[in-house]
Coordinates of C-alpha atoms in Angstrom, one line a residue:
Chain A
X1 CA -40.9 10.0 -29.2
X2 CA -38.2 9.3 -26.7
X3 CA -39.1 8.3 -23.2
X4 CA -37.0 9.1 -20.1
X5 CA -33.4 8.1 -20.5
X6 CA -31.7 7.5 -17.2
X7 CA -31.3 4.2 -15.5
X8 CA -30.2 3.6 -11.9
X9 CA -29.1 0.2 -10.5
X10 CA -28.5 -1.1 -7.0
X11 CA -25.5 -3.4 -7.0
X12 CA -23.1 -5.4 -5.0
X13 CA -20.0 -7.0 -6.6
X14 CA -19.6 -9.7 -9.1
X15 CA -23.1 -10.7 -10.1
X16 CA -24.4 -7.2 -10.0
X17 CA -21.5 -5.9 -12.0
X18 CA -22.2 -8.3 -14.8
X19 CA -25.7 -6.8 -15.3
X20 CA -24.4 -3.3 -14.8
X21 CA -21.9 -3.9 -17.6
X22 CA -24.7 -5.2 -19.8
X23 CA -26.9 -2.2 -19.1
X24 CA -24.0 0.2 -19.7
X25 CA -23.6 -1.2 -23.2
X26 CA -27.3 -0.9 -23.9
X27 CA -27.5 2.8 -22.8
X28 CA -25.9 6.0 -24.0
X29 CA -22.7 7.0 -22.2
X30 CA -23.5 8.6 -18.8
X31 CA -27.1 7.4 -18.8
X32 CA -26.4 4.7 -16.2
X33 CA -25.8 5.2 -12.4
X34 CA -24.9 2.5 -9.9
X35 CA -25.7 2.8 -6.3
X36 CA -23.0 0.6 -4.8
X37 CA -22.9 -1.3 -1.6
X38 CA -20.3 -0.2 0.9
X39 CA -21.1 -2.7 3.6
X40 CA -18.2 -5.0 2.5
X41 CA -15.7 -2.2 2.8
X42 CA -13.1 -2.7 5.4
X43 CA -9.7 -1.6 6.6
X44 CA -6.9 -4.1 5.9
X45 CA -3.3 -3.2 6.8
X46 CA -4.5 0.3 7.1
X47 CA -5.8 0.4 3.6
X48 CA -9.4 1.2 2.8
X49 CA -10.7 -1.6 0.6
X50 CA -14.0 -1.2 -1.2
X51 CA -14.6 -4.6 -2.8
X52 CA -17.9 -3.9 -4.5
X53 CA -16.8 -0.6 -5.9
X54 CA -13.6 -2.1 -7.1
X55 CA -15.4 -4.9 -8.9
X56 CA -17.7 -2.4 -10.5
X57 CA -14.7 -0.2 -11.5
X58 CA -12.7 -3.1 -12.9
X59 CA -15.7 -4.5 -14.8
X60 CA -16.7 -1.2 -16.3
X61 CA -13.1 -0.3 -17.2
X62 CA -12.6 -3.7 -18.9
X63 CA -9.9 -4.5 -16.4
X64 CA -11.6 -7.3 -14.5
X65 CA -10.3 -10.8 -14.3
X66 CA -12.7 -12.7 -16.5
X67 CA -12.2 -16.0 -14.6
X68 CA -12.7 -15.1 -11.0
X69 CA -14.9 -12.1 -11.6
X70 CA -13.1 -9.9 -9.0
X71 CA -9.7 -8.4 -9.2
X72 CA -7.7 -7.4 -12.2
X73 CA -6.9 -9.5 -15.3
X74 CA -3.2 -10.3 -15.6
X75 CA -2.6 -9.5 -11.9
X76 CA 0.8 -10.1 -10.3
X77 CA 1.3 -11.1 -6.7
X78 CA 4.7 -9.9 -5.6
X79 CA 3.3 -7.9 -2.8
X80 CA 1.7 -10.9 -1.1
X81 CA 4.9 -13.0 -1.5
X82 CA 7.0 -10.2 0.1
X83 CA 4.4 -9.6 2.8
X84 CA 4.3 -13.3 3.7
X85 CA 8.1 -13.3 4.0
X86 CA 7.8 -10.3 6.3
X87 CA 5.4 -12.2 8.5
X88 CA 2.4 -10.1 7.4
X89 CA -1.2 -11.4 7.2
X90 CA -2.0 -13.5 4.2
X91 CA -5.7 -14.3 4.6
X92 CA -6.9 -11.4 2.4
X93 CA -5.1 -11.4 -0.9
X94 CA -4.2 -8.0 -2.4
X95 CA -2.9 -8.1 -6.0
X96 CA -0.1 -5.7 -7.0
X97 CA -2.2 -3.7 -9.5
X98 CA -5.2 -3.8 -7.2
X99 CA -3.1 -2.2 -4.5
X100 CA -3.0 1.0 -6.5
X101 CA -6.7 1.5 -5.9
X102 CA -6.5 0.9 -2.2
X103 CA -3.4 2.9 -1.6
X104 CA -4.6 5.9 -3.6
X105 CA -8.1 5.7 -2.1
X106 CA -6.7 5.5 1.4
X107 CA -4.4 8.4 0.8
X108 CA -7.1 10.6 -0.6
X109 CA -9.6 9.7 2.2
X110 CA -6.9 10.6 4.7
X111 CA -6.7 14.0 3.1
X112 CA -10.4 14.6 3.5
X113 CA -11.7 13.6 0.1
X114 CA -15.0 11.6 0.4
X115 CA -15.4 8.1 -0.9
X116 CA -17.8 9.2 -3.6
X117 CA -15.4 11.9 -4.8
X118 CA -12.4 9.4 -4.8
X119 CA -14.6 7.0 -6.8
X120 CA -15.6 9.7 -9.2
X121 CA -11.9 10.6 -9.7
X122 CA -10.9 7.1 -10.4
X123 CA -13.8 6.6 -12.8
X124 CA -12.8 9.7 -14.6
X125 CA -9.2 8.6 -14.9
X126 CA -10.3 5.2 -16.3
X127 CA -12.9 6.9 -18.6
X128 CA -15.8 5.1 -17.1
X129 CA -18.9 6.9 -18.2
X130 CA -21.2 5.1 -15.8
X131 CA -21.6 6.9 -12.5
X132 CA -20.6 4.7 -9.6
X133 CA -22.2 6.1 -6.4
X134 CA -21.4 4.7 -3.0
X135 CA -24.8 4.7 -1.2
X136 CA -23.3 6.8 1.5
X137 CA -20.0 8.5 2.4
X138 CA -20.5 7.6 6.0
X139 CA -19.1 4.4 7.6
X140 CA -21.4 1.4 7.2
X141 CA -20.1 -2.0 7.9
X142 CA -21.8 -5.4 7.5
X143 CA -21.3 -7.7 10.5
X144 CA -22.4 -11.3 10.9
X145 CA -23.3 -13.1 14.0
X146 CA -22.2 -16.7 14.1
X147 CA -21.8 -19.3 16.8
X148 CA -18.3 -17.8 17.3
X149 CA -19.9 -14.4 18.0
X150 CA -20.0 -11.3 15.8
X151 CA -17.5 -11.1 13.0
X152 CA -16.6 -8.3 10.6
X153 CA -18.0 -9.3 7.2
X154 CA -14.6 -9.9 5.5
X155 CA -13.5 -11.9 8.5
X156 CA -16.5 -14.2 8.0
X157 CA -16.5 -14.1 4.2
X158 CA -12.8 -14.4 3.4
X159 CA -11.2 -15.3 6.7
X160 CA -13.7 -18.1 7.4
X161 CA -14.6 -18.8 3.8
X162 CA -18.3 -18.0 4.6
X163 CA -18.3 -21.4 6.3
X164 CA -19.9 -20.4 9.6
X165 CA -23.6 -20.5 9.9
X166 CA -25.1 -17.0 9.9
X167 CA -27.5 -16.3 12.8
X168 CA -27.9 -12.6 12.3
X169 CA -26.7 -9.7 10.1
X170 CA -26.1 -6.2 11.2
X171 CA -25.3 -3.0 9.2
X172 CA -23.1 -1.2 11.7
X173 CA -23.3 2.5 11.3
X174 CA -26.4 2.4 9.0
X175 CA -28.6 4.2 11.4
X176 CA -26.4 7.3 11.4
X177 CA -25.5 7.1 7.7
X178 CA -26.8 9.7 5.2
X179 CA -27.6 8.7 1.7
X180 CA -25.3 10.4 -0.8
X181 CA -27.2 13.4 -2.2
X182 CA -26.3 12.3 -5.7
X183 CA -28.1 9.0 -5.0
X184 CA -31.3 10.7 -3.9
X185 CA -31.0 13.1 -6.9
X186 CA -30.7 10.1 -9.3
X187 CA -33.8 8.4 -7.8
X188 CA -35.8 11.7 -8.0
X189 CA -34.6 12.5 -11.6
X190 CA -37.7 13.2 -13.8
X191 CA -35.7 11.7 -16.6
X192 CA -35.4 8.3 -14.8
X193 CA -36.5 5.4 -17.0
X194 CA -36.0 2.5 -14.6
X195 CA -34.4 1.4 -11.3
X196 CA -32.9 -2.1 -11.5
X197 CA -32.0 -4.1 -8.4
X198 CA -29.2 -6.3 -9.7
X199 CA -29.0 -10.0 -9.1
X200 CA -26.7 -9.5 -6.1
X201 CA -27.0 -11.2 -2.7
X202 CA -30.0 -9.5 -1.1
X203 CA -28.8 -10.0 2.4
X204 CA -25.3 -8.5 2.2
X205 CA -25.3 -6.5 -1.1
X206 CA -28.7 -4.9 -1.5
X207 CA -30.0 -4.7 2.1
X208 CA -27.0 -2.7 3.4
X209 CA -28.0 -0.2 0.7
X210 CA -31.6 -0.2 1.8
X211 CA -30.5 0.1 5.4
X212 CA -29.4 3.7 4.9
X213 CA -32.2 5.9 6.3
X214 CA -34.2 7.4 3.4
X215 CA -33.3 4.9 0.8
X216 CA -36.4 2.7 1.1
X217 CA -38.5 5.9 1.0
X218 CA -36.6 7.2 -2.1
X219 CA -37.2 3.9 -3.9
X220 CA -40.8 3.5 -2.9
X221 CA -41.4 7.1 -4.0
X222 CA -39.6 6.8 -7.2
X223 CA -41.7 7.6 -10.3
X224 CA -39.9 5.1 -12.5
X225 CA -40.6 1.4 -12.3
X226 CA -38.3 -0.5 -9.9
X227 CA -37.4 -4.0 -11.2
X228 CA -35.4 -6.6 -9.4
X229 CA -33.5 -9.5 -10.9
X230 CA -33.4 -12.7 -8.9
X231 CA -29.9 -13.8 -7.9
X232 CA -31.1 -17.4 -7.5
X233 CA -31.6 -19.8 -10.4
X234 CA -33.6 -22.9 -9.4
X235 CA -32.7 -22.2 -5.7
X236 CA -29.0 -21.8 -6.3
X237 CA -26.7 -18.7 -6.6
X238 CA -24.4 -18.5 -9.5
X239 CA -21.6 -17.7 -7.1
X240 CA -21.4 -16.9 -3.4
X241 CA -23.3 -17.8 -0.3
X242 CA -26.7 -16.3 -1.0
X243 CA -28.7 -19.6 -0.8
X244 CA -27.0 -20.8 2.3
X245 CA -27.4 -17.5 4.0
X246 CA -31.1 -17.4 3.3
X247 CA -31.7 -20.8 4.7
X248 CA -29.4 -20.1 7.7
X249 CA -31.6 -17.2 8.5
X250 CA -34.8 -19.3 8.2
X251 CA -35.9 -18.0 4.8
X252 CA -36.3 -20.1 1.7
X253 CA -33.6 -20.1 -0.9
X254 CA -35.9 -19.3 -3.7
X255 CA -36.5 -16.6 -6.2
X256 CA -39.9 -16.0 -4.6
X257 CA -38.4 -15.5 -1.2
X258 CA -36.0 -12.9 -2.5
X259 CA -38.9 -11.1 -4.2
X260 CA -40.8 -11.1 -0.9
X261 CA -37.8 -9.3 0.7
X262 CA -38.2 -6.5 -1.9
X263 CA -42.0 -6.5 -1.9
X264 CA -42.7 -3.0 -0.8
X265 CA -40.1 -1.6 -3.2
X266 CA -40.4 -3.3 -6.6
X267 CA -42.9 -3.0 -9.4
X268 CA -41.6 -6.0 -11.3
X269 CA -39.4 -9.0 -10.9
X270 CA -37.2 -11.0 -13.3
X271 CA -36.6 -14.7 -12.7
X272 CA -34.6 -17.2 -14.6
X273 CA -36.5 -19.3 -17.1
X274 CA -36.1 -22.4 -14.9
X275 CA -38.2 -20.6 -12.3
X276 CA -41.1 -19.9 -14.7
X277 CA -43.6 -22.0 -12.6
X278 CA -42.7 -20.3 -9.3
X279 CA -43.0 -17.0 -11.1
X280 CA -46.7 -17.5 -11.7
X281 CA -47.3 -17.6 -7.9
X282 CA -45.8 -14.2 -7.4
X283 CA -48.3 -11.4 -6.7
X284 CA -46.3 -8.8 -8.8
X285 CA -45.7 -8.5 -12.5
X286 CA -42.8 -10.8 -13.5
X287 CA -41.0 -12.2 -16.5
X288 CA -38.9 -15.3 -16.9
X289 CA -35.8 -15.2 -19.0
X290 CA -32.3 -16.5 -19.1
X291 CA -30.5 -14.7 -16.2
X292 CA -27.2 -16.7 -16.2
X293 CA -24.6 -14.3 -17.5
X294 CA -21.6 -16.2 -18.9
X295 CA -20.7 -14.1 -22.0
X296 CA -20.9 -10.5 -22.7
X297 CA -23.8 -11.2 -25.0
X298 CA -25.6 -12.8 -22.1
X299 CA -25.2 -9.6 -20.1
X300 CA -26.4 -7.4 -22.9
X301 CA -29.4 -9.6 -23.7
X302 CA -30.5 -9.7 -20.0
X303 CA -30.0 -5.9 -19.8
X304 CA -32.2 -5.5 -22.9
X305 CA -34.9 -7.8 -21.4
X306 CA -34.9 -6.0 -18.1
X307 CA -35.1 -2.6 -19.8
X308 CA -37.9 -3.7 -22.1
X309 CA -39.8 -5.2 -19.1
X310 CA -39.4 -1.9 -17.1
X311 CA -40.6 0.1 -20.1
X312 CA -43.7 -2.1 -20.3
X313 CA -44.4 -1.6 -16.6
X314 CA -44.0 2.2 -17.0
X315 CA -46.4 2.4 -20.0
X316 CA -48.9 0.2 -18.1
X317 CA -48.9 2.2 -14.9
Chain B
X1 CA 42.9 -14.5 23.9
X2 CA 39.8 -13.1 22.2
X3 CA 39.4 -9.3 22.1
X4 CA 36.0 -7.5 22.2
X5 CA 33.5 -8.9 19.7
X6 CA 30.9 -6.3 18.8
X7 CA 31.1 -3.9 15.8
X8 CA 28.8 -0.9 15.3
X9 CA 28.5 0.9 12.0
X10 CA 26.9 4.2 10.9
X11 CA 25.3 3.8 7.5
X12 CA 23.1 5.3 4.9
X13 CA 21.9 3.3 1.9
X14 CA 23.6 1.7 -1.0
X15 CA 27.3 2.4 -0.4
X16 CA 27.1 1.8 3.3
X17 CA 25.0 -1.3 2.9
X18 CA 27.8 -2.9 0.8
X19 CA 30.3 -2.6 3.6
X20 CA 27.8 -3.6 6.2
X21 CA 27.2 -6.8 4.2
X22 CA 30.9 -7.4 4.1
X23 CA 31.3 -6.8 7.8
X24 CA 28.3 -9.1 8.6
X25 CA 30.0 -11.9 6.7
X26 CA 33.3 -11.4 8.6
X27 CA 31.7 -11.4 12.0
X28 CA 29.7 -14.0 14.0
X29 CA 25.9 -13.7 13.7
X30 CA 24.6 -10.9 15.9
X31 CA 27.9 -9.3 16.4
X32 CA 27.2 -6.4 14.0
X33 CA 24.9 -3.5 14.6
X34 CA 24.0 -0.7 12.1
X35 CA 22.9 2.7 13.2
X36 CA 20.8 3.7 10.2
X37 CA 20.0 7.1 8.8
X38 CA 16.4 8.1 8.8
X39 CA 16.7 11.5 7.3
X40 CA 15.7 10.2 3.9
X41 CA 12.5 8.8 5.3
X42 CA 9.3 10.3 4.0
X43 CA 5.6 9.8 3.6
X44 CA 4.5 9.0 0.0
X45 CA 0.8 8.2 -0.8
X46 CA 0.4 7.9 3.0
X47 CA 3.0 5.2 3.2
X48 CA 6.1 5.6 5.5
X49 CA 9.1 4.9 3.3
X50 CA 12.5 4.4 4.9
X51 CA 14.9 4.1 2.0
X52 CA 18.1 3.5 3.9
X53 CA 16.6 0.9 6.3
X54 CA 15.0 -0.8 3.3
X55 CA 18.3 -1.0 1.4
X56 CA 20.0 -2.4 4.5
X57 CA 17.3 -4.9 5.0
X58 CA 17.3 -6.0 1.3
X59 CA 21.1 -6.2 1.2
X60 CA 21.4 -8.2 4.4
X61 CA 18.5 -10.5 3.5
X62 CA 20.0 -11.2 0.1
X63 CA 17.0 -9.7 -1.6
X64 CA 18.6 -6.6 -3.1
X65 CA 18.6 -5.8 -6.8
X66 CA 22.3 -6.4 -7.7
X67 CA 22.3 -3.9 -10.5
X68 CA 20.7 -0.8 -9.1
X69 CA 21.7 -1.4 -5.5
X70 CA 18.3 -0.4 -4.1
X71 CA 15.0 -2.2 -4.2
X72 CA 14.4 -5.9 -4.7
X73 CA 15.8 -8.3 -7.2
X74 CA 13.2 -9.6 -9.6
X75 CA 10.8 -6.8 -8.7
X76 CA 7.5 -6.3 -10.6
X77 CA 5.8 -3.0 -11.3
X78 CA 2.1 -3.7 -11.7
X79 CA 1.3 -1.2 -8.9
X80 CA 3.0 1.7 -10.7
X81 CA 1.2 0.9 -13.9
X82 CA -2.2 0.7 -12.3
X83 CA -1.4 3.9 -10.3
X84 CA -0.5 5.8 -13.4
X85 CA -3.8 4.6 -15.0
X86 CA -5.6 6.0 -12.0
X87 CA -3.9 9.3 -12.3
X88 CA -1.7 8.8 -9.2
X89 CA 1.8 10.2 -8.8
X90 CA 4.6 8.5 -10.7
X91 CA 7.7 10.4 -9.7
X92 CA 8.6 8.0 -6.9
X93 CA 8.6 4.4 -8.1
X94 CA 7.4 1.8 -5.6
X95 CA 7.9 -1.8 -6.6
X96 CA 5.3 -4.4 -5.9
X97 CA 7.3 -6.4 -3.5
X98 CA 8.8 -3.3 -2.0
X99 CA 5.3 -2.1 -1.2
X100 CA 5.0 -4.9 1.4
X101 CA 7.6 -3.2 3.5
X102 CA 6.0 0.2 3.3
X103 CA 2.4 -1.0 3.8
X104 CA 3.3 -3.2 6.8
X105 CA 5.5 -0.6 8.4
X106 CA 2.9 2.1 8.0
X107 CA 0.3 -0.1 9.4
X108 CA 2.4 -1.0 12.4
X109 CA 3.5 2.6 13.0
X110 CA -0.2 3.7 13.0
X111 CA -0.9 1.1 15.7
X112 CA 1.8 2.7 17.9
X113 CA 4.7 0.3 17.2
X114 CA 8.0 2.3 16.9
X115 CA 10.1 2.4 13.8
X116 CA 12.9 0.5 15.6
X117 CA 10.5 -2.2 16.7
X118 CA 9.0 -2.6 13.3
X119 CA 12.5 -2.8 11.8
X120 CA 13.5 -5.5 14.4
X121 CA 10.3 -7.5 13.6
X122 CA 11.1 -7.4 9.8
X123 CA 14.7 -8.4 10.4
X124 CA 13.5 -11.3 12.6
X125 CA 11.1 -12.4 9.9
X126 CA 13.8 -12.3 7.2
X127 CA 16.3 -13.9 9.6
X128 CA 18.8 -11.0 9.5
X129 CA 21.1 -11.5 12.4
X130 CA 22.6 -8.0 12.1
X131 CA 20.8 -5.4 14.2
X132 CA 19.5 -2.5 12.2
X133 CA 18.9 0.4 14.5
X134 CA 17.3 3.6 13.3
X135 CA 19.3 6.3 15.0
X136 CA 16.0 7.6 16.5
X137 CA 12.4 6.7 16.6
X138 CA 11.5 10.4 16.5
X139 CA 10.8 12.3 13.2
X140 CA 14.0 13.6 11.6
X141 CA 13.8 14.7 8.0
X142 CA 16.6 16.0 5.8
X143 CA 15.6 19.1 3.8
X144 CA 17.7 20.9 1.2
X145 CA 17.7 24.6 0.3
X146 CA 18.0 25.3 -3.4
X147 CA 17.5 28.3 -5.6
X148 CA 13.8 27.1 -5.7
X149 CA 13.6 27.2 -1.9
X150 CA 13.6 24.5 0.7
X151 CA 12.7 21.0 -0.6
X152 CA 12.0 17.8 1.1
X153 CA 15.0 15.5 0.6
X154 CA 13.2 13.0 -1.7
X155 CA 11.6 15.8 -3.7
X156 CA 15.1 17.1 -4.4
X157 CA 16.8 13.7 -4.8
X158 CA 14.3 11.8 -6.8
X159 CA 11.8 14.4 -7.9
X160 CA 14.5 16.8 -9.2
X161 CA 17.1 14.0 -9.8
X162 CA 19.5 15.8 -7.4
X163 CA 20.0 18.4 -10.2
X164 CA 19.4 21.6 -8.2
X165 CA 22.4 23.2 -6.5
X166 CA 22.4 22.6 -2.8
X167 CA 22.8 25.9 -0.7
X168 CA 22.1 24.5 2.7
X169 CA 21.0 21.3 4.4
X170 CA 18.7 21.0 7.4
X171 CA 17.8 18.1 9.6
X172 CA 14.2 18.9 10.5
X173 CA 13.3 17.6 13.9
X174 CA 16.8 16.7 14.9
X175 CA 17.0 19.1 17.8
X176 CA 14.1 17.3 19.5
X177 CA 15.0 13.8 18.5
X178 CA 16.3 11.4 21.1
X179 CA 18.8 8.7 20.1
X180 CA 17.5 5.2 20.3
X181 CA 18.5 3.7 23.7
X182 CA 19.8 0.6 21.9
X183 CA 22.1 2.9 19.9
X184 CA 23.6 4.4 23.0
X185 CA 23.8 1.0 24.6
X186 CA 25.7 -0.4 21.6
X187 CA 28.2 2.5 21.6
X188 CA 28.8 2.1 25.3
X189 CA 29.0 -1.7 25.2
X190 CA 32.3 -2.9 26.9
X191 CA 32.5 -5.7 24.3
X192 CA 32.7 -3.1 21.5
X193 CA 35.5 -3.9 19.1
X194 CA 35.1 -1.0 16.6
X195 CA 32.8 1.6 15.2
X196 CA 32.8 2.0 11.5
X197 CA 31.5 5.0 9.7
X198 CA 30.5 3.6 6.3
X199 CA 31.4 5.1 2.9
X200 CA 28.1 6.8 2.8
X201 CA 27.4 10.4 1.8
X202 CA 28.6 12.4 4.8
X203 CA 26.2 15.3 4.2
X204 CA 22.9 13.4 4.0
X205 CA 23.6 9.9 5.3
X206 CA 26.0 10.3 8.2
X207 CA 25.5 13.9 9.4
X208 CA 21.7 13.3 10.0
X209 CA 22.7 10.5 12.4
X210 CA 25.3 12.8 14.1
X211 CA 22.7 15.6 14.3
X212 CA 20.7 13.7 16.9
X213 CA 21.6 15.2 20.3
X214 CA 24.0 12.9 22.2
X215 CA 25.2 11.0 19.2
X216 CA 28.5 13.0 18.7
X217 CA 29.2 12.7 22.5
X218 CA 28.4 9.0 22.4
X219 CA 30.9 8.5 19.5
X220 CA 33.5 10.7 21.0
X221 CA 33.3 9.0 24.3
X222 CA 33.3 5.5 22.8
X223 CA 36.1 3.3 24.1
X224 CA 36.5 1.4 20.9
X225 CA 38.3 2.9 17.9
X226 CA 36.1 4.8 15.5
X227 CA 37.1 4.3 11.9
X228 CA 35.6 6.1 8.9
X229 CA 35.8 4.9 5.3
X230 CA 36.0 7.6 2.6
X231 CA 33.0 7.6 0.2
X232 CA 35.2 9.4 -2.4
X233 CA 37.7 7.7 -4.6
X234 CA 40.0 10.2 -6.4
X235 CA 37.4 12.9 -5.7
X236 CA 34.5 11.0 -7.1
X237 CA 31.7 9.1 -5.5
X238 CA 31.0 5.6 -6.7
X239 CA 27.3 6.5 -6.9
X240 CA 25.2 9.5 -5.9
X241 CA 25.7 13.2 -5.4
X242 CA 28.3 13.3 -2.7
X243 CA 31.0 15.1 -4.7
X244 CA 28.7 17.7 -6.2
X245 CA 27.0 18.4 -2.9
X246 CA 30.4 19.0 -1.2
X247 CA 31.5 21.5 -3.8
X248 CA 28.0 23.1 -3.9
X249 CA 28.5 23.8 -0.2
X250 CA 32.0 25.2 -0.6
X251 CA 33.8 22.2 0.6
X252 CA 36.4 20.2 -1.4
X253 CA 35.3 16.9 -3.0
X254 CA 38.2 15.0 -1.5
X255 CA 38.7 12.2 0.9
X256 CA 40.6 14.6 3.1
X257 CA 37.6 17.0 3.2
X258 CA 35.4 14.2 4.4
X259 CA 37.9 13.2 7.1
X260 CA 37.9 16.8 8.3
X261 CA 34.1 16.7 8.7
X262 CA 34.6 13.7 11.1
X263 CA 37.8 15.0 12.8
X264 CA 36.5 15.2 16.4
X265 CA 35.0 11.7 16.1
X266 CA 37.3 9.3 14.4
X267 CA 40.5 7.6 15.4
X268 CA 41.4 6.3 12.0
X269 CA 40.5 6.8 8.3
X270 CA 40.5 4.5 5.4
X271 CA 41.0 5.9 1.9
X272 CA 41.1 4.3 -1.5
X273 CA 44.5 3.3 -2.8
X274 CA 44.3 6.0 -5.5
X275 CA 44.3 8.5 -2.6
X276 CA 47.4 7.2 -0.9
X277 CA 49.3 10.5 -1.4
X278 CA 46.6 12.7 0.0
X279 CA 46.4 10.2 2.9
X280 CA 49.9 11.2 4.1
X281 CA 48.8 14.7 4.7
X282 CA 46.0 13.7 7.1
X283 CA 46.8 14.3 10.8
X284 CA 45.2 11.1 11.9
X285 CA 46.1 7.4 11.4
X286 CA 45.0 6.2 8.0
X287 CA 45.4 3.4 5.6
X288 CA 44.9 3.2 1.9
X289 CA 43.3 0.1 0.4
X290 CA 40.9 -0.8 -2.5
X291 CA 37.5 0.7 -1.4
X292 CA 35.6 0.1 -4.6
X293 CA 33.1 -2.7 -3.8
X294 CA 32.0 -4.5 -6.9
X295 CA 31.9 -8.1 -5.9
X296 CA 31.0 -9.7 -2.6
X297 CA 34.6 -10.6 -2.2
X298 CA 35.4 -6.8 -2.5
X299 CA 33.1 -6.2 0.4
X300 CA 34.5 -8.9 2.6
X301 CA 38.1 -7.9 1.9
X302 CA 37.4 -4.2 2.7
X303 CA 35.6 -5.3 5.8
X304 CA 38.6 -7.4 6.9
X305 CA 40.9 -4.5 6.2
X306 CA 38.8 -2.1 8.2
X307 CA 38.5 -4.5 11.1
X308 CA 42.3 -5.2 11.1
X309 CA 43.0 -1.5 11.0
X310 CA 40.6 -0.8 13.9
X311 CA 42.2 -3.7 15.9
X312 CA 45.7 -2.1 15.4
X313 CA 44.4 1.3 16.6
X314 CA 42.9 -0.3 19.7
X315 CA 46.1 -2.1 20.6
X316 CA 48.1 1.0 19.9
X317 CA 46.0 3.2 22.1

């Protein structure tokens, strides 16, 4: 007898997209939805850049650069060279092929198309069966307070190489943002099998999603099990500033500390096998498995482990 | 004893830019100014494209594609490939390096910088000593009436490959456009040696410039000799639709017919050596010389011929 079939994830960029890809390959086409972070979005040279959505699109379309995890494989850089010669800004690098996404998105947005609709059109063009849903179509921008004052996220992350100590994080616009109706529908779907919080940076990838009013309630009220995967392995992030940001903000850089941030939302937690001792001190159901995703097989295997764990939680509840 | 030193040209894109380059190499740095057509400008994918200014910039910066005459040498096309995959429009091809010009220009214009200022900044960055002056900072758009109705210029020229018969040409916005003050200053400069109307398409490159109120008066009142170079050689254009457009509109596709269009403005006319017989029937001073510009030496020699002719006209007046 078949159980419910849909799976929804919450994801930021690179790390989350790896698991999303694994899940997409373990599920029937169209069964997977991704609630994507838009807090990293910004306007650069007048172009609307959505880094996390772009990484999800490239990853799911098989276009992603396998080395760096973001951007397109086989990218060329003529635009940046010409821009530099014209005296334009070079701190944020836009690849030639990547520009197509930004230019087309910006053009469609300026004509009144929503970000979710633009994303759906691009996914359709690239034959991506997974639904990529921006958590909101309203403006929501992550900002970071440092000893140099408040900085836009990309200014801090790319412009300053994430090197300035983070004192505070703000999700500008979140209070007035409305969750995408399709996001609420997906979380309320009676056919929902599981919700998976991807191993993304909790502070700047997952919490901007949760900051949209109604999102925490929708997750807490969700009938399907909600499972989070730790982004930290033995206290370190695979990539990116997660560990440093947690300690900067006075939290511990541990899998347990991340679980605590999700406590009121999750029914189960997945840690890496190196964290199996710490796992036993958690007060929620947890499993330890290999969470490092190097190969495509790694992604599929972790996806299968997460789904099996969620299914056990559902049956047990 | 040195005569006046400044030269001003009126120019469209490819053909005009060749002579502009020749003139720039025969004059001291900064002595040459180009009044550029903006009637071809258009908005594509939300980007402000200025084809004639771009061709002038690339030609003068030594970046132009030597084969096609427009665009950049060594251009890459990753953007167009990615755009096509996303379902974006492919009828107007934007090269990767070329995009830097359009993106940076559009961004600066949206921040309130004028087209002339943006152009000056780009020329400064590329160390172009020649002043490229858009005839106006106000919107002026060439439109073409065909049997399919009125079309935007680029829709007709690129979208329809200039294949539809032209019934009428309109310079939308020209009535309200104001000439750039620097253009009027250049034409009134007491140090002006000559004005050269380049061998550009009179109908869509030069006449949009002349359609800006005050431009004909400024040229007619100019103290320096005004010399035009025929864009037709034996009744044919080197490139582009000049001859067909003239006959479409009921005019003759001849050097003499083009001279007649400029009659109240010019003091002298330069035709190709193959048109030396027709030249004798003109009622203004004229010379015949080789006007086909294949090599850089061709451009420099024609520039020298035009300057020498203008100098003779000035002395004779």
